[in-house]
Tab-separated table of C-alpha atoms in Angstrom:
chain	number	residue	atom	x	y	z
A	190	MET	CA	-0.004	0.037	0.019
A	191	LYS	CA	1.633	3.199	-1.145
A	192	VAL	CA	1.318	6.077	1.311
A	193	ALA	CA	2.314	9.742	1.573
A	194	ILE	CA	2.732	11.807	4.681
A	195	VAL	CA	1.929	15.475	5.059
A	196	GLY	CA	3.417	17.213	8.150
A	197	LEU	CA	6.932	16.242	9.180
A	198	GLY	CA	6.934	17.328	12.791
A	199	ILE	CA	7.328	15.319	15.973
A	200	ALA	CA	4.593	12.733	15.165
A	201	ALA	CA	6.206	11.910	11.812
A	202	GLN	CA	9.808	11.792	12.975
A	203	VAL	CA	9.325	9.948	16.273
A	204	MET	CA	6.424	7.602	15.497
A	205	TYR	CA	5.103	7.335	11.958
A	206	LEU	CA	8.264	7.291	9.791
A	207	PRO	CA	10.075	4.719	11.964
A	208	LEU	CA	6.961	2.520	12.081
A	209	LEU	CA	6.369	2.722	8.351
A	210	ALA	CA	9.948	1.573	7.883
A	211	ARG	CA	9.291	-1.263	10.373
A	212	ARG	CA	6.191	-2.309	8.513
A	213	ARG	CA	7.563	-2.532	5.007
A	214	ASP	CA	5.453	-5.692	4.623
A	215	LEU	CA	2.352	-3.461	4.568
A	216	PHE	CA	3.426	0.029	3.442
A	217	GLU	CA	5.626	1.720	0.910
A	218	LEU	CA	6.342	5.429	1.547
A	219	SER	CA	6.048	7.338	-1.750
A	220	ALA	CA	6.120	11.006	-0.854
A	221	VAL	CA	6.463	13.418	2.029
A	222	CYS	CA	5.289	17.014	2.429
A	223	ASP	CA	5.949	19.910	4.816
A	224	LEU	CA	5.360	23.635	4.523
A	225	ASP	CA	9.059	24.099	5.340
A	226	GLU	CA	10.595	23.363	1.902
A	227	VAL	CA	14.115	22.793	3.195
A	228	HIS	CA	12.953	20.479	5.955
A	229	ALA	CA	10.804	18.462	3.555
A	230	ALA	CA	13.691	18.193	1.020
A	231	LYS	CA	16.125	16.929	3.670
A	232	ILE	CA	13.786	14.205	4.910
A	233	GLY	CA	12.736	13.245	1.394
A	234	ALA	CA	16.357	12.881	0.300
A	235	GLU	CA	17.209	10.770	3.385
A	236	LEU	CA	14.234	8.438	2.706
A	237	GLY	CA	14.664	8.411	-1.128
A	238	VAL	CA	11.144	9.694	-1.857
A	239	ALA	CA	9.613	12.698	-3.444
A	240	ALA	CA	9.358	15.828	-1.298
A	241	PHE	CA	6.818	18.641	-1.556
A	242	ASP	CA	6.254	21.950	0.270
A	243	ASP	CA	2.571	22.197	-0.730
A	244	PRO	CA	0.066	19.396	0.064
A	245	MET	CA	-2.301	20.283	-2.799
A	246	THR	CA	0.565	20.015	-5.248
A	247	MET	CA	1.413	16.614	-3.800
A	248	LEU	CA	-2.218	15.466	-4.076
A	249	GLY	CA	-2.334	16.684	-7.639
A	250	ARG	CA	0.785	14.714	-8.504
A	251	GLY	CA	-0.661	11.523	-6.924
A	252	GLY	CA	1.189	8.237	-7.134
A	253	PHE	CA	0.051	6.858	-3.792
A	254	ASP	CA	-3.021	5.053	-2.390
A	255	ALA	CA	-3.346	6.674	1.032
A	256	LEU	CA	-2.523	9.871	2.837
A	257	ILE	CA	-1.410	10.255	6.482
A	258	VAL	CA	-2.198	13.709	7.784
A	259	LEU	CA	0.041	14.897	10.657
A	260	THR	CA	-0.157	18.646	10.379
A	261	ASN	CA	-0.998	21.085	13.142
A	262	GLY	CA	-4.495	22.542	13.510
A	263	SER	CA	-7.711	21.564	11.797
A	264	HIS	CA	-7.336	18.805	9.172
A	265	ALA	CA	-10.739	18.930	7.565
A	266	ARG	CA	-9.837	20.889	4.375
A	267	LEU	CA	-6.957	18.624	3.514
A	268	VAL	CA	-8.844	15.485	4.383
A	269	ARG	CA	-11.721	16.487	2.090
A	270	ALA	CA	-9.313	17.151	-0.720
A	271	ALA	CA	-7.642	13.733	-0.304
A	272	LEU	CA	-11.003	11.980	-0.093
A	273	ASP	CA	-12.220	13.774	-3.233
A	274	ARG	CA	-9.240	12.329	-5.076
A	275	GLY	CA	-10.143	8.810	-3.939
A	276	HIS	CA	-7.357	8.355	-1.343
A	277	TRP	CA	-7.702	6.450	1.904
A	278	VAL	CA	-6.918	8.870	4.771
A	279	LEU	CA	-5.496	8.337	8.234
A	280	CYS	CA	-5.805	11.742	9.983
A	281	GLU	CA	-4.351	12.514	13.430
A	282	LYS	CA	-6.703	14.160	15.882
A	283	PRO	CA	-8.451	16.534	15.797
A	284	LEU	CA	-10.260	16.004	12.523
A	285	ALA	CA	-11.666	19.547	12.691
A	286	TYR	CA	-12.390	22.450	15.002
A	287	SER	CA	-15.986	23.008	13.944
A	288	ARG	CA	-18.942	20.862	12.964
A	289	ALA	CA	-19.390	22.947	9.818
A	290	GLU	CA	-15.971	21.742	8.508
A	291	LEU	CA	-17.297	18.168	8.323
A	292	ALA	CA	-20.122	18.993	5.925
A	293	GLY	CA	-19.703	16.885	2.836
A	294	ILE	CA	-17.668	14.165	4.575
A	295	PRO	CA	-19.970	11.113	5.006
A	296	ASP	CA	-19.430	8.688	7.861
A	297	GLY	CA	-18.743	6.034	5.261
A	298	ALA	CA	-15.850	7.934	3.816
A	299	ARG	CA	-12.397	6.346	3.418
A	300	LEU	CA	-11.374	8.051	6.667
A	301	MET	CA	-9.790	6.862	9.896
A	302	VAL	CA	-9.175	9.363	12.676
A	303	GLY	CA	-6.024	8.627	14.672
A	304	TYR	CA	-6.751	7.985	18.308
A	305	MET	CA	-3.955	5.481	18.897
A	306	LYS	CA	-4.993	4.860	22.553
A	307	GLN	CA	-8.040	3.104	21.285
A	308	TYR	CA	-5.628	0.624	19.666
A	309	ASP	CA	-3.479	0.146	22.770
A	310	PRO	CA	-3.614	-3.584	23.708
A	311	ALA	CA	-4.257	-2.774	27.357
A	312	ALA	CA	-7.154	-0.441	26.406
A	313	GLN	CA	-8.671	-3.093	24.178
A	314	ARG	CA	-8.287	-5.725	26.824
A	315	MET	CA	-9.976	-3.351	29.292
A	316	ALA	CA	-12.955	-3.121	26.926
A	317	GLU	CA	-13.218	-6.901	26.818
A	318	VAL	CA	-13.039	-7.254	30.595
A	319	LEU	CA	-15.640	-4.531	31.108
A	320	HIS	CA	-17.921	-6.358	28.685
A	321	GLU	CA	-17.483	-9.532	30.713
A	322	ALA	CA	-18.361	-7.536	33.885
A	323	GLY	CA	-21.636	-6.284	32.385
A	324	GLY	CA	-20.535	-3.520	29.974
A	325	ALA	CA	-21.348	0.179	30.291
A	326	GLU	CA	-24.449	-0.470	32.326
A	327	ALA	CA	-22.296	-1.902	35.165
A	328	VAL	CA	-20.120	1.314	35.386
A	329	ARG	CA	-20.556	3.438	38.449
A	330	HIS	CA	-17.794	5.920	37.778
A	331	LEU	CA	-15.081	6.629	35.160
A	332	ASP	CA	-12.203	8.707	36.391
A	333	VAL	CA	-9.410	10.312	34.307
A	334	THR	CA	-6.225	12.077	35.591
A	335	VAL	CA	-3.562	13.349	33.191
A	336	LEU	CA	-0.225	14.909	34.446
A	337	HIS	CA	1.376	16.505	31.413
A	338	PRO	CA	5.028	17.626	31.593
A	339	SER	CA	6.424	19.893	28.861
A	340	THR	CA	6.631	18.251	25.458
A	341	GLU	CA	10.264	19.316	25.273
A	342	SER	CA	11.151	17.341	28.419
A	343	GLN	CA	9.429	14.265	26.996
A	344	LEU	CA	11.384	14.496	23.744
A	345	LEU	CA	14.893	15.065	25.037
A	346	PHE	CA	15.795	11.620	23.754
A	347	ALA	CA	14.381	12.087	20.266
A	348	LYS	CA	16.672	14.602	18.600
A	349	ALA	CA	13.839	15.597	16.288
A	350	ARG	CA	14.392	18.380	13.793
A	351	ALA	CA	12.051	21.370	13.822
A	352	SER	CA	9.937	22.370	10.873
A	353	ARG	CA	9.988	26.168	10.412
A	354	PRO	CA	7.702	27.178	7.572
A	355	SER	CA	7.597	30.817	6.539
A	356	PRO	CA	4.783	33.099	7.725
A	357	GLU	CA	3.610	33.294	4.150
A	358	ALA	CA	3.316	29.568	3.815
A	359	LEU	CA	1.445	29.331	7.141
A	360	ALA	CA	-0.886	32.272	6.642
A	361	PRO	CA	-3.703	30.475	4.710
A	362	TYR	CA	-3.818	27.620	7.202
A	363	VAL	CA	-3.777	29.942	10.225
A	364	GLU	CA	-6.591	31.960	8.629
A	365	ALA	CA	-8.681	28.821	8.011
A	366	ASP	CA	-8.124	27.670	11.580
A	367	GLU	CA	-9.273	31.059	12.928
A	368	GLU	CA	-12.409	30.895	10.762
A	369	ALA	CA	-13.156	27.388	12.032
A	370	LEU	CA	-12.703	28.531	15.659
A	371	THR	CA	-15.031	31.452	15.059
A	372	ALA	CA	-17.648	29.054	13.637
A	373	ALA	CA	-17.168	26.776	16.686
A	374	LEU	CA	-17.061	29.402	19.456
A	375	GLY	CA	-18.272	32.721	17.984
A	376	ALA	CA	-16.437	35.917	17.044
A	377	GLU	CA	-16.470	37.293	20.612
A	378	ALA	CA	-14.856	34.305	22.308
A	379	PRO	CA	-11.543	35.519	23.842
A	380	GLN	CA	-8.236	34.164	22.544
A	381	ARG	CA	-7.495	32.152	25.691
A	382	LEU	CA	-10.814	30.335	25.337
A	383	ARG	CA	-10.049	29.575	21.681
A	384	ARG	CA	-6.633	28.159	22.675
A	385	LEU	CA	-8.144	26.150	25.527
A	386	TYR	CA	-10.576	24.543	23.082
A	387	SER	CA	-8.126	23.894	20.259
A	388	GLN	CA	-4.907	23.078	22.111
A	389	VAL	CA	-5.976	21.492	25.345
A	390	VAL	CA	-9.515	19.966	24.922
A	391	LEU	CA	-9.250	18.954	21.244
A	392	GLY	CA	-5.472	18.726	21.325
A	393	SER	CA	-4.990	16.351	24.308
A	394	LEU	CA	-8.034	15.702	26.467
A	395	CYS	CA	-9.767	14.319	23.352
A	396	HIS	CA	-7.822	11.061	23.751
A	397	ASP	CA	-9.704	10.495	26.942
A	398	LEU	CA	-12.967	11.371	25.270
A	399	SER	CA	-12.195	8.731	22.650
A	400	LEU	CA	-11.563	6.178	25.349
A	401	MET	CA	-14.850	7.194	27.044
A	402	ARG	CA	-16.715	6.551	23.774
A	403	MET	CA	-15.051	3.161	23.522
A	404	PHE	CA	-15.826	2.073	27.134
A	405	THR	CA	-19.140	3.782	28.014
A	406	GLY	CA	-20.270	5.960	25.112
A	407	PRO	CA	-20.004	9.715	25.043
A	408	PRO	CA	-21.024	11.647	28.163
A	409	GLY	CA	-24.641	12.440	28.627
A	410	THR	CA	-24.018	15.797	30.336
A	411	VAL	CA	-21.270	18.272	31.177
A	412	ASP	CA	-22.318	19.471	34.646
A	413	HIS	CA	-19.237	21.276	35.846
A	414	VAL	CA	-16.025	22.636	34.352
A	415	ALA	CA	-13.245	24.452	36.286
A	416	VAL	CA	-10.152	25.979	34.654
A	417	TRP	CA	-7.257	27.363	36.706
A	418	PRO	CA	-4.935	29.276	37.335
A	419	ASP	CA	-6.075	32.304	35.401
A	420	ASP	CA	-2.557	33.525	34.648
A	421	VAL	CA	-1.072	30.270	33.336
A	422	PHE	CA	-1.377	28.569	29.963
A	423	PRO	CA	-1.868	25.699	29.470
A	424	PRO	CA	-3.923	25.634	32.692
A	425	SER	CA	-5.487	22.805	34.668
A	426	VAL	CA	-8.938	21.600	33.495
A	427	GLU	CA	-11.522	19.653	35.428
A	428	ALA	CA	-14.923	18.398	34.092
A	429	ASN	CA	-17.577	16.045	35.245
A	430	GLY	CA	-21.097	14.882	34.392
A	431	ASP	CA	-23.314	11.955	33.645
A	432	LEU	CA	-22.669	8.827	31.670
A	433	ALA	CA	-25.500	6.619	30.456
A	434	THR	CA	-25.712	4.798	33.836
A	435	GLY	CA	-22.940	6.376	35.980
A	436	ARG	CA	-20.796	9.484	36.322
A	437	TYR	CA	-17.371	10.619	35.052
A	438	GLY	CA	-14.691	12.989	36.255
A	439	MET	CA	-11.734	14.249	34.227
A	440	ARG	CA	-8.735	16.217	35.379
A	441	TRP	CA	-5.951	17.423	33.102
A	442	HIS	CA	-2.900	19.230	34.504
A	443	TYR	CA	-0.079	20.771	32.495
A	444	LEU	CA	2.896	20.779	34.858
A	445	ALA	CA	5.935	21.734	32.851
A	446	GLY	CA	8.511	20.479	35.401
A	447	TYR	CA	6.684	17.272	36.349
A	448	PRO	CA	9.128	14.374	36.184
A	449	ALA	CA	7.179	12.048	33.833
A	450	TYR	CA	3.985	11.909	31.858
A	451	GLN	CA	1.167	10.146	33.622
A	452	GLU	CA	-2.340	9.325	32.380
A	453	ARG	CA	-4.666	7.166	34.503
A	454	VAL	CA	-8.120	5.995	33.473
A	455	VAL	CA	-10.062	4.122	36.198
A	456	ILE	CA	-13.486	2.470	35.890
A	457	TYR	CA	-15.322	1.440	39.029
A	458	HIS	CA	-18.015	-1.099	38.177
A	459	GLU	CA	-20.443	-3.260	40.095
A	460	HIS	CA	-17.949	-6.102	40.554
A	461	GLY	CA	-14.562	-4.344	40.943
A	462	SER	CA	-12.326	-1.863	39.161
A	463	LEU	CA	-10.255	-1.538	35.999
A	464	GLU	CA	-7.285	0.835	35.853
A	465	LEU	CA	-5.130	1.903	32.820
A	466	ASP	CA	-1.814	3.517	33.323
A	467	PHE	CA	-0.413	5.026	30.141
A	468	PRO	CA	3.266	5.973	29.611
A	469	SER	CA	4.371	8.939	27.546
A	470	PRO	CA	3.064	8.429	24.001
A	471	TYR	CA	6.501	9.122	22.575
A	472	LEU	CA	8.039	6.069	24.150
A	473	MET	CA	7.257	3.430	21.640
A	474	ASN	CA	6.729	-0.213	22.771
A	475	THR	CA	6.560	0.904	26.380
A	476	PRO	CA	3.535	-1.057	27.760
A	477	THR	CA	0.414	0.452	29.219
A	478	THR	CA	-0.544	-1.296	32.417
A	479	LEU	CA	-4.082	-2.627	33.006
A	480	THR	CA	-4.905	-3.661	36.541
A	481	SER	CA	-8.188	-5.503	37.134
A	482	VAL	CA	-9.424	-5.931	40.716
A	483	THR	CA	-12.284	-8.343	41.516
A	484	ARG	CA	-13.466	-10.539	44.370
A	485	VAL	CA	-13.418	-14.382	44.189
A	486	GLY	CA	-15.106	-15.812	47.386
A	487	THR	CA	-13.180	-14.315	50.214
A	488	THR	CA	-10.301	-13.403	48.069
A	489	GLU	CA	-9.457	-10.049	46.375
A	490	ARG	CA	-8.011	-10.946	42.983
A	491	LYS	CA	-5.682	-8.548	41.148
A	492	ILE	CA	-4.647	-9.248	37.564
A	493	VAL	CA	-1.992	-7.091	35.816
A	494	PHE	CA	-1.895	-7.077	31.989
A	495	ARG	CA	1.007	-5.638	29.967
A	496	ASP	CA	1.693	-5.975	26.265
A	497	ILE	CA	4.710	-4.317	24.554
A	498	ALA	CA	2.921	-4.141	21.218
A	499	GLU	CA	2.965	-0.544	20.040
A	500	ALA	CA	-0.373	1.279	19.873
A	501	PHE	CA	0.661	3.485	16.932
A	502	GLU	CA	1.800	0.364	14.988
A	503	ARG	CA	-1.472	-1.438	15.764
A	504	GLN	CA	-3.287	1.645	14.520
A	505	LEU	CA	-1.347	1.535	11.246
A	506	VAL	CA	-2.113	-2.191	10.864
A	507	ALA	CA	-5.854	-1.371	11.412
A	508	PHE	CA	-5.584	1.383	8.775
A	509	HIS	CA	-4.134	-1.226	6.315
A	510	ARG	CA	-7.024	-3.600	7.113
A	511	PHE	CA	-9.538	-0.743	6.647
A	512	ALA	CA	-8.171	-0.052	3.188
A	513	THR	CA	-7.638	-3.626	2.048
A	514	GLN	CA	-10.266	-5.642	3.911
A	515	ASP	CA	-12.961	-2.976	4.508
A	516	GLU	CA	-12.706	-3.372	8.296
A	517	PRO	CA	-14.177	-0.204	9.841
A	518	PRO	CA	-11.922	1.945	12.041
A	519	LEU	CA	-12.713	2.505	15.677
A	520	THR	CA	-13.111	6.243	14.915
A	521	GLY	CA	-14.409	7.605	11.666
A	522	ARG	CA	-16.162	10.846	10.875
A	523	ASP	CA	-19.018	10.380	13.401
A	524	GLY	CA	-16.777	9.427	16.295
A	525	ALA	CA	-14.725	12.617	15.678
A	526	LEU	CA	-17.848	14.705	15.418
A	527	SER	CA	-18.973	13.317	18.739
A	528	ASP	CA	-15.713	14.414	20.366
A	529	ILE	CA	-16.082	17.932	18.800
A	530	VAL	CA	-19.559	18.229	20.277
A	531	THR	CA	-18.354	17.164	23.732
A	532	ALA	CA	-15.420	19.582	23.505
A	533	GLN	CA	-17.790	22.419	22.627
A	534	ARG	CA	-20.051	21.517	25.586
A	535	ILE	CA	-17.032	21.568	27.899
A	536	ILE	CA	-15.990	25.013	26.641
A	537	ARG	CA	-19.551	26.366	26.817
A	538	ARG	CA	-19.953	25.227	30.415
A	539	HIS	CA	-16.602	26.924	31.384
A	540	ALA	CA	-17.503	30.138	29.501
A	541	GLU	CA	-20.892	30.296	31.265
A	542	SER	CA	-19.397	29.725	34.754
A	543	ALA	CA	-16.592	32.200	34.110
A	544	GLY	CA	-18.766	34.918	32.512
A	545	LEU	CA	-16.994	34.761	29.193
A	546	PRO	CA	-18.671	35.372	25.821
A	547	ILE	CA	-19.479	32.259	23.871
A	548	GLY	CA	-21.286	31.860	20.553
A	549	GLY	CA	-21.110	29.893	17.353
A	550	GLU	CA	-21.850	26.184	17.500
A	551	ALA	CA	-20.934	25.894	21.165
A	552	GLY	CA	-23.305	28.642	22.148
A	553	ALA	CA	-26.221	27.305	20.234
A	554	ALA	CA	-28.965	25.506	22.148
A	555	GLY	CA	-28.968	21.687	22.263
A	556	GLY	CA	-25.439	20.434	21.958
A	557	THR	CA	-26.113	17.518	19.637
A	558	PRO	CA	-24.539	16.939	16.215
């Protein structure tokens, strides 16, 4: 399967390019693209593939079956262009910033949205064990805590090269992102609220929204949101509300000097608990730990599950099966739309409690797709 990559930043250099080289049995890299022409040319030369500094030019040239989209910001415009040309598309989250951007992309499109934690073997085993315990209806509470050090500290080992596109090359994409954020949040939403929505909720916390969809379905309500401190960005974010039959609580803390990334997802159900401990996503083949606690007679039984299979690699394999065997992805257009809706509900609740102006899709009544 011939693939091209657009966006040659951290995700490409640390995860996707090494994994595509590892899985030569499934993929052949045909082209790379980055808005930084020099950066793209260097990587293209090292890999022996065509290099482009404009994604539309690369799409027009063709010569590949699938496109992997790893750029910053909203991806909807580029995804639509690739789909219109008949390509299969694997797009890193978020698919879009606004619901309006997804108009014209059907749920049956050749589109897979990259939430690699859904493909983590421990997360998939957790879904199986939860099903055995009674499924979503048995869940009393789902709890998420993320401790996020600086990205720089997590990548000290990687020696990745920076992409530095010119302001002129970036300008149309920045403008499109701002238009999408205005559609999502309204013209009066302050810049900090726009950044909170795009960089924190849809940039990181969305991974936990995707796991929530996988385990229990999307949240039924967003009852409370707190964001603090006021003079720090990224700040801490807390949200809670109803699930179909239980409650959830989510806490996300950016702590630049924290010693190591931590992400813990715990489900308390009628017969015990299930706990996922994720390592930094940049450390490939470092296992996520699943701990299952149940009672057998008078005994507390604790089972620990670890698998060194890499979540990003399993996601790529699933993408190949999607394109060659028509096996649906865990998240397509509708799943991504569900996360956008939830993100807008979180931002709306925060804006209302903080007395901040909110409009657009988030400010509209309802909150459903």
